[in-house]
Amino acid sequence: MKRILTIQDISCVGKCSLTVALPIISAMGVETAIIPTAVLSTHTMFKNFTCKDLTDEILPITNHFQQEKITFDALYSGYLGSIEQIDILTKVFDDFKTSQNVIVVDPVMADNGKLYPAFDKAYAKKMAGLCAHADIIVPNITEASFMTDMEYKEAYDEDYIKTMLRKLSALGAKISILTGVSFKEGTIGAMGYDRINDKFYHYANEYLPASYHGTGDIFASSFVGTLMNGFDWQKALQVAADYTAECIRLTMTDKEGRWYGVNFEEAIPYLLKLIAR
Ligand code: PXL
């Protein structure tokens, strides 16, 4: 069985970060080790939340893993709490990188043209540095605009996205994937770029007129799970896009739907069908 390590916060209620990554990747038949970087009562889109920072725990935990000679087929980072945590993750990635494994960074920090409340431009620059240590990065367009110093646009063409992907690749990762990309009204998807083979890949679904929190985490988690099931990055992008769309679809029609996150749980059987051999 493949084993991955995912490093991000636990928001106790909120359906994001570890409470999404752990169930999704485990359900895909992959052992999912975690390092919680902070414990929050809820994610930061709630009005008030508690937060206990766990920065001091990260290196003691990874040192223990090293003593036990525990290795990982993938390392996947998401929402982090501070510049100091990004520095620590750079070291963790270097310590656990092998010629066989894959490092996936989701530079969670912004959406809809704006940084999340906890972050500033210095944080975005630092996150661009962490992306240099990744094999694959999966930002949304807002996050990419902060890391590449490109203007954030809501209306754009294929040239804008391709330029952004080339600039993202210049940060260092082999594969860069932009989420939330739409070239045609009524559609939405993702576009990836393989720097080594100079190849673009675009995949889109029907646009669903709703926007929910945590969809980026759902995309990244199902992407990592699909890679760990032996599929290539294009197939993983496609599965992640289809699963994310299905979660949104279910949430829109769910009379008991909760505003703070999507119904990813009841779409897990659908996800498993997408990766069935
Ligand atoms: O879904 C990303 C995310 C993860 N964790 C926390 C967040 C957010 C987005 O706002 O606040 C704590």
Short mmCIF file of C-alpha atoms and ligand atoms in Angstrom, two decimals:
data_model
loop_
_atom_site.label_atom_id
_atom_site.label_comp_id
_atom_site.label_asym_id
_atom_site.label_seq_id
_atom_site.Cartn_x
_atom_site.Cartn_y
_atom_site.Cartn_z
CA MET A 1 0.00 0.00 0.00
CA LYS A 2 1.26 3.47 -0.85
CA ARG A 3 1.81 5.81 2.07
CA ILE A 4 1.68 9.58 1.91
CA LEU A 5 2.26 12.36 4.41
CA THR A 6 0.00 15.39 4.35
CA ILE A 7 0.88 18.52 6.30
CA GLN A 8 -1.81 21.12 6.95
CA ASP A 9 -4.11 22.40 9.71
CA ILE A 10 -7.02 20.66 11.38
CA SER A 11 -10.12 22.81 11.33
CA CYS A 12 -12.35 20.84 13.71
CA VAL A 13 -15.51 21.97 11.91
CA GLY A 14 -15.32 23.29 8.38
CA LYS A 15 -14.69 20.41 5.95
CA CYS A 16 -11.30 21.55 4.71
CA SER A 17 -7.61 20.73 5.02
CA LEU A 18 -6.96 17.54 7.07
CA THR A 19 -10.62 16.68 7.66
CA VAL A 20 -10.93 16.44 3.86
CA ALA A 21 -7.50 15.05 2.89
CA LEU A 22 -7.49 12.22 5.42
CA PRO A 23 -10.87 10.66 4.54
CA ILE A 24 -10.54 11.14 0.78
CA ILE A 25 -7.01 9.80 0.36
CA SER A 26 -7.63 6.92 2.80
CA ALA A 27 -10.82 5.96 0.93
CA MET A 28 -8.71 5.76 -2.23
CA GLY A 29 -6.71 2.94 -0.65
CA VAL A 30 -3.67 4.97 0.39
CA GLU A 31 -2.22 5.10 3.91
CA THR A 32 -2.49 8.74 4.94
CA ALA A 33 -0.09 9.96 7.60
CA ILE A 34 -0.64 13.50 8.83
CA ILE A 35 1.12 16.33 10.56
CA PRO A 36 -1.35 18.92 11.88
CA THR A 37 0.24 22.37 11.73
CA ALA A 38 -2.44 23.98 13.92
CA VAL A 39 -5.76 23.10 15.50
CA LEU A 40 -8.56 25.55 14.78
CA SER A 41 -12.14 25.33 16.03
CA THR A 42 -13.32 26.11 12.48
CA HIS A 43 -11.73 27.37 9.26
CA THR A 44 -11.00 31.07 9.00
CA MET A 45 -14.11 31.96 7.00
CA PHE A 46 -16.12 31.74 10.24
CA LYS A 47 -16.41 35.00 12.16
CA ASN A 48 -14.56 33.76 15.22
CA PHE A 49 -12.30 30.78 15.66
CA THR A 50 -9.78 29.46 18.13
CA CYS A 51 -6.29 28.50 16.97
CA LYS A 52 -3.51 26.57 18.64
CA ASP A 53 -0.30 26.78 16.64
CA LEU A 54 1.72 23.53 16.42
CA THR A 55 4.84 24.82 14.67
CA ASP A 56 7.07 23.53 17.49
CA GLU A 57 5.80 19.98 16.97
CA ILE A 58 6.60 19.62 13.25
CA LEU A 59 10.34 18.87 13.39
CA PRO A 60 10.18 16.61 16.49
CA ILE A 61 7.54 14.57 14.62
CA THR A 62 9.56 14.30 11.41
CA ASN A 63 12.74 13.52 13.39
CA HIS A 64 10.91 10.61 14.95
CA PHE A 65 9.74 9.43 11.51
CA GLN A 66 13.37 9.49 10.37
CA GLN A 67 14.53 7.51 13.41
CA GLU A 68 11.89 4.93 12.54
CA LYS A 69 13.03 5.00 8.88
CA ILE A 70 9.51 5.83 7.74
CA THR A 71 9.39 6.95 4.11
CA PHE A 72 6.55 8.36 2.01
CA ASP A 73 5.45 7.88 -1.61
CA ALA A 74 4.14 11.45 -1.58
CA LEU A 75 4.30 14.53 0.60
CA TYR A 76 1.39 16.92 0.21
CA SER A 77 1.13 20.31 1.89
CA GLY A 78 -1.90 22.59 2.08
CA TYR A 79 -2.91 25.51 4.30
CA LEU A 80 -0.02 26.59 6.55
CA GLY A 81 0.00 29.17 9.29
CA SER A 82 3.15 31.25 8.97
CA ILE A 83 6.38 32.02 7.14
CA GLU A 84 8.20 30.05 9.82
CA GLN A 85 6.12 26.95 8.95
CA ILE A 86 7.02 27.37 5.27
CA ASP A 87 10.73 27.39 6.23
CA ILE A 88 10.24 24.23 8.26
CA LEU A 89 8.42 22.51 5.40
CA THR A 90 11.25 23.31 3.03
CA LYS A 91 13.51 21.31 5.34
CA VAL A 92 10.97 18.47 5.72
CA PHE A 93 10.68 18.18 1.93
CA ASP A 94 14.46 18.06 1.56
CA ASP A 95 14.73 15.43 4.32
CA PHE A 96 12.06 13.13 2.84
CA LYS A 97 12.60 13.63 -0.91
CA THR A 98 13.69 10.50 -2.78
CA SER A 99 14.13 9.79 -6.48
CA GLN A 100 10.83 7.85 -6.42
CA ASN A 101 8.43 10.02 -4.45
CA VAL A 102 6.43 13.08 -5.38
CA ILE A 103 6.01 16.36 -3.54
CA VAL A 104 2.73 18.18 -4.12
CA VAL A 105 2.26 21.73 -2.85
CA ASP A 106 -1.14 23.37 -2.77
CA PRO A 107 -0.18 26.97 -1.94
CA VAL A 108 -3.42 27.68 -0.10
CA MET A 109 -3.60 31.40 0.70
CA ALA A 110 -6.09 33.23 -1.53
CA ASP A 111 -9.17 33.09 -3.73
CA ASN A 112 -11.37 35.40 -5.79
CA GLY A 113 -8.56 37.95 -6.22
CA LYS A 114 -7.83 38.31 -2.49
CA LEU A 115 -5.49 36.83 0.10
CA TYR A 116 -7.16 35.05 3.03
CA PRO A 117 -7.29 37.15 6.24
CA ALA A 118 -4.20 35.54 7.83
CA PHE A 119 -1.82 36.26 4.93
CA ASP A 120 0.08 39.10 3.26
CA LYS A 121 2.29 39.57 0.18
CA ALA A 122 5.43 38.49 2.04
CA TYR A 123 3.73 35.17 2.80
CA ALA A 124 2.86 34.75 -0.90
CA LYS A 125 6.49 35.33 -1.88
CA LYS A 126 7.62 32.78 0.68
CA MET A 127 5.07 30.28 -0.64
CA ALA A 128 6.53 30.78 -4.13
CA GLY A 129 9.83 29.65 -2.60
CA LEU A 130 8.21 26.48 -1.22
CA CYS A 131 6.84 25.72 -4.70
CA ALA A 132 10.46 25.52 -5.90
CA HIS A 133 10.82 22.40 -3.72
CA ALA A 134 7.74 20.68 -5.18
CA ASP A 135 7.33 18.32 -8.12
CA ILE A 136 3.73 19.41 -8.68
CA ILE A 137 1.90 22.57 -7.59
CA VAL A 138 -1.87 23.17 -7.72
CA PRO A 139 -2.67 26.86 -7.12
CA ASN A 140 -5.84 28.64 -8.15
CA ILE A 141 -5.55 31.70 -10.41
CA THR A 142 -5.51 34.13 -7.47
CA GLU A 143 -2.70 32.29 -5.70
CA ALA A 144 -0.75 32.06 -8.96
CA SER A 145 -1.16 35.79 -9.61
CA PHE A 146 0.39 36.58 -6.20
CA MET A 147 3.29 34.18 -6.79
CA THR A 148 4.05 35.28 -10.36
CA ASP A 149 3.37 39.03 -9.96
CA MET A 150 0.80 38.83 -12.73
CA GLU A 151 -2.35 40.90 -12.60
CA TYR A 152 -5.38 38.94 -11.36
CA LYS A 153 -8.04 38.89 -14.08
CA GLU A 154 -11.55 37.55 -14.01
CA ALA A 155 -11.87 37.72 -17.79
CA TYR A 156 -8.88 36.25 -19.62
CA ASP A 157 -7.89 34.19 -22.64
CA GLU A 158 -5.78 31.09 -23.15
CA ASP A 159 -2.61 33.17 -23.59
CA TYR A 160 -3.00 34.64 -20.09
CA ILE A 161 -3.33 31.16 -18.53
CA LYS A 162 -0.43 29.73 -20.56
CA THR A 163 1.80 32.65 -19.59
CA MET A 164 0.83 32.15 -15.96
CA LEU A 165 1.60 28.43 -16.16
CA ARG A 166 5.03 29.09 -17.72
CA LYS A 167 5.80 31.62 -14.97
CA LEU A 168 4.66 29.17 -12.31
CA SER A 169 6.94 26.49 -13.82
CA ALA A 170 9.84 28.93 -13.61
CA LEU A 171 9.43 28.71 -9.82
CA GLY A 172 10.76 25.16 -10.18
CA ALA A 173 8.07 22.45 -10.14
CA LYS A 174 7.92 19.96 -13.03
CA ILE A 175 4.13 20.14 -13.31
CA SER A 176 2.06 23.24 -12.59
CA ILE A 177 -1.73 23.02 -12.48
CA LEU A 178 -4.05 26.00 -12.36
CA THR A 179 -7.51 25.33 -10.93
CA GLY A 180 -10.70 27.25 -11.64
CA VAL A 181 -9.84 27.88 -15.29
CA SER A 182 -12.61 28.70 -17.76
CA PHE A 183 -12.18 29.54 -21.45
CA LYS A 184 -15.82 29.20 -22.41
CA GLU A 185 -18.93 30.45 -20.70
CA GLY A 186 -20.71 27.63 -18.89
CA THR A 187 -17.57 25.55 -18.36
CA ILE A 188 -14.90 25.36 -15.66
CA GLY A 189 -11.90 23.14 -15.08
CA ALA A 190 -8.15 23.11 -14.73
CA MET A 191 -5.13 23.49 -16.97
CA GLY A 192 -1.74 21.93 -16.34
CA TYR A 193 1.71 22.40 -17.83
CA ASP A 194 4.52 19.87 -17.97
CA ARG A 195 7.69 21.98 -18.14
CA ILE A 196 10.01 19.14 -19.17
CA ASN A 197 7.91 18.01 -22.14
CA ASP A 198 6.56 21.52 -22.83
CA LYS A 199 3.01 20.13 -22.85
CA PHE A 200 -0.26 21.74 -21.79
CA TYR A 201 -3.37 19.82 -20.77
CA HIS A 202 -6.79 21.37 -20.25
CA TYR A 203 -9.91 19.68 -18.92
CA ALA A 204 -13.28 21.25 -18.17
CA ASN A 205 -16.72 20.38 -16.87
CA GLU A 206 -20.03 22.17 -16.91
CA TYR A 207 -19.88 25.33 -14.76
CA LEU A 208 -22.08 25.04 -11.67
CA PRO A 209 -23.39 28.38 -10.39
CA ALA A 210 -22.21 28.01 -6.79
CA SER A 211 -18.99 28.55 -4.91
CA TYR A 212 -18.06 26.75 -1.71
CA HIS A 213 -15.19 26.67 0.67
CA GLY A 214 -12.80 23.70 0.67
CA THR A 215 -13.14 22.77 -3.00
CA GLY A 216 -9.42 23.43 -3.56
CA ASP A 217 -8.57 20.94 -0.80
CA ILE A 218 -10.93 18.39 -2.34
CA PHE A 219 -9.31 18.86 -5.75
CA ALA A 220 -5.76 18.52 -4.35
CA SER A 221 -6.60 15.50 -2.15
CA SER A 222 -8.31 13.52 -4.91
CA PHE A 223 -5.47 14.51 -7.26
CA VAL A 224 -2.86 13.07 -4.87
CA GLY A 225 -4.98 9.95 -4.28
CA THR A 226 -5.29 9.32 -8.02
CA LEU A 227 -1.54 9.71 -8.58
CA MET A 228 -0.95 7.20 -5.77
CA ASN A 229 -3.25 4.77 -7.58
CA GLY A 230 -0.72 4.74 -10.41
CA PHE A 231 -2.33 7.16 -12.86
CA ASP A 232 -0.48 9.99 -14.63
CA TRP A 233 -0.98 13.66 -13.76
CA GLN A 234 -3.41 14.32 -16.62
CA LYS A 235 -5.72 11.53 -15.49
CA ALA A 236 -5.35 12.74 -11.88
CA LEU A 237 -6.33 16.27 -12.96
CA GLN A 238 -9.38 14.87 -14.75
CA VAL A 239 -10.49 12.74 -11.77
CA ALA A 240 -9.97 15.65 -9.36
CA ALA A 241 -12.00 17.99 -11.59
CA ASP A 242 -14.83 15.45 -12.01
CA TYR A 243 -14.96 14.64 -8.29
CA THR A 244 -14.90 18.31 -7.25
CA ALA A 245 -17.73 19.04 -9.68
CA GLU A 246 -19.75 16.12 -8.31
CA CYS A 247 -19.25 17.37 -4.72
CA ILE A 248 -20.52 20.83 -5.73
CA ARG A 249 -23.46 19.29 -7.60
CA LEU A 250 -24.48 17.24 -4.54
CA THR A 251 -24.13 20.25 -2.24
CA MET A 252 -26.31 22.43 -4.46
CA THR A 253 -29.17 19.97 -4.32
CA ASP A 254 -28.67 19.06 -0.65
CA LYS A 255 -31.49 20.60 1.37
CA GLU A 256 -29.40 20.12 4.48
CA GLY A 257 -26.29 21.55 2.80
CA ARG A 258 -23.98 23.51 5.08
CA TRP A 259 -22.57 26.84 3.93
CA TYR A 260 -19.04 26.22 5.14
CA GLY A 261 -18.10 23.20 3.02
CA VAL A 262 -19.19 20.78 0.35
CA ASN A 263 -20.72 17.35 0.53
CA PHE A 264 -17.61 15.40 -0.40
CA GLU A 265 -18.56 12.42 1.74
CA GLU A 266 -21.50 11.13 -0.30
CA ALA A 267 -19.51 11.54 -3.53
CA ILE A 268 -16.77 9.15 -2.39
CA PRO A 269 -18.37 6.09 -4.11
CA TYR A 270 -18.40 8.14 -7.35
CA LEU A 271 -14.71 9.00 -6.85
CA LEU A 272 -13.81 5.34 -6.39
CA LYS A 273 -15.58 4.47 -9.66
CA LEU A 274 -13.44 7.06 -11.44
CA ILE A 275 -10.24 5.27 -10.40
CA ALA A 276 -11.51 1.68 -10.79
CA ARG A 277 -9.32 -0.36 -13.15
O1 PXL B 1 -9.65 25.39 2.51
C1 PXL B 1 -8.49 26.07 2.80
C2 PXL B 1 -8.35 26.37 4.26
C3 PXL B 1 -7.77 25.45 5.10
N1 PXL B 1 -7.62 25.67 6.42
C4 PXL B 1 -8.06 26.83 6.98
C5 PXL B 1 -8.66 27.80 6.19
C6 PXL B 1 -8.79 27.58 4.80
C7 PXL B 1 -9.36 28.62 3.96
O2 PXL B 1 -9.73 29.67 4.38
O3 PXL B 1 -9.11 28.91 6.76
C8 PXL B 1 -7.87 27.06 8.44
#
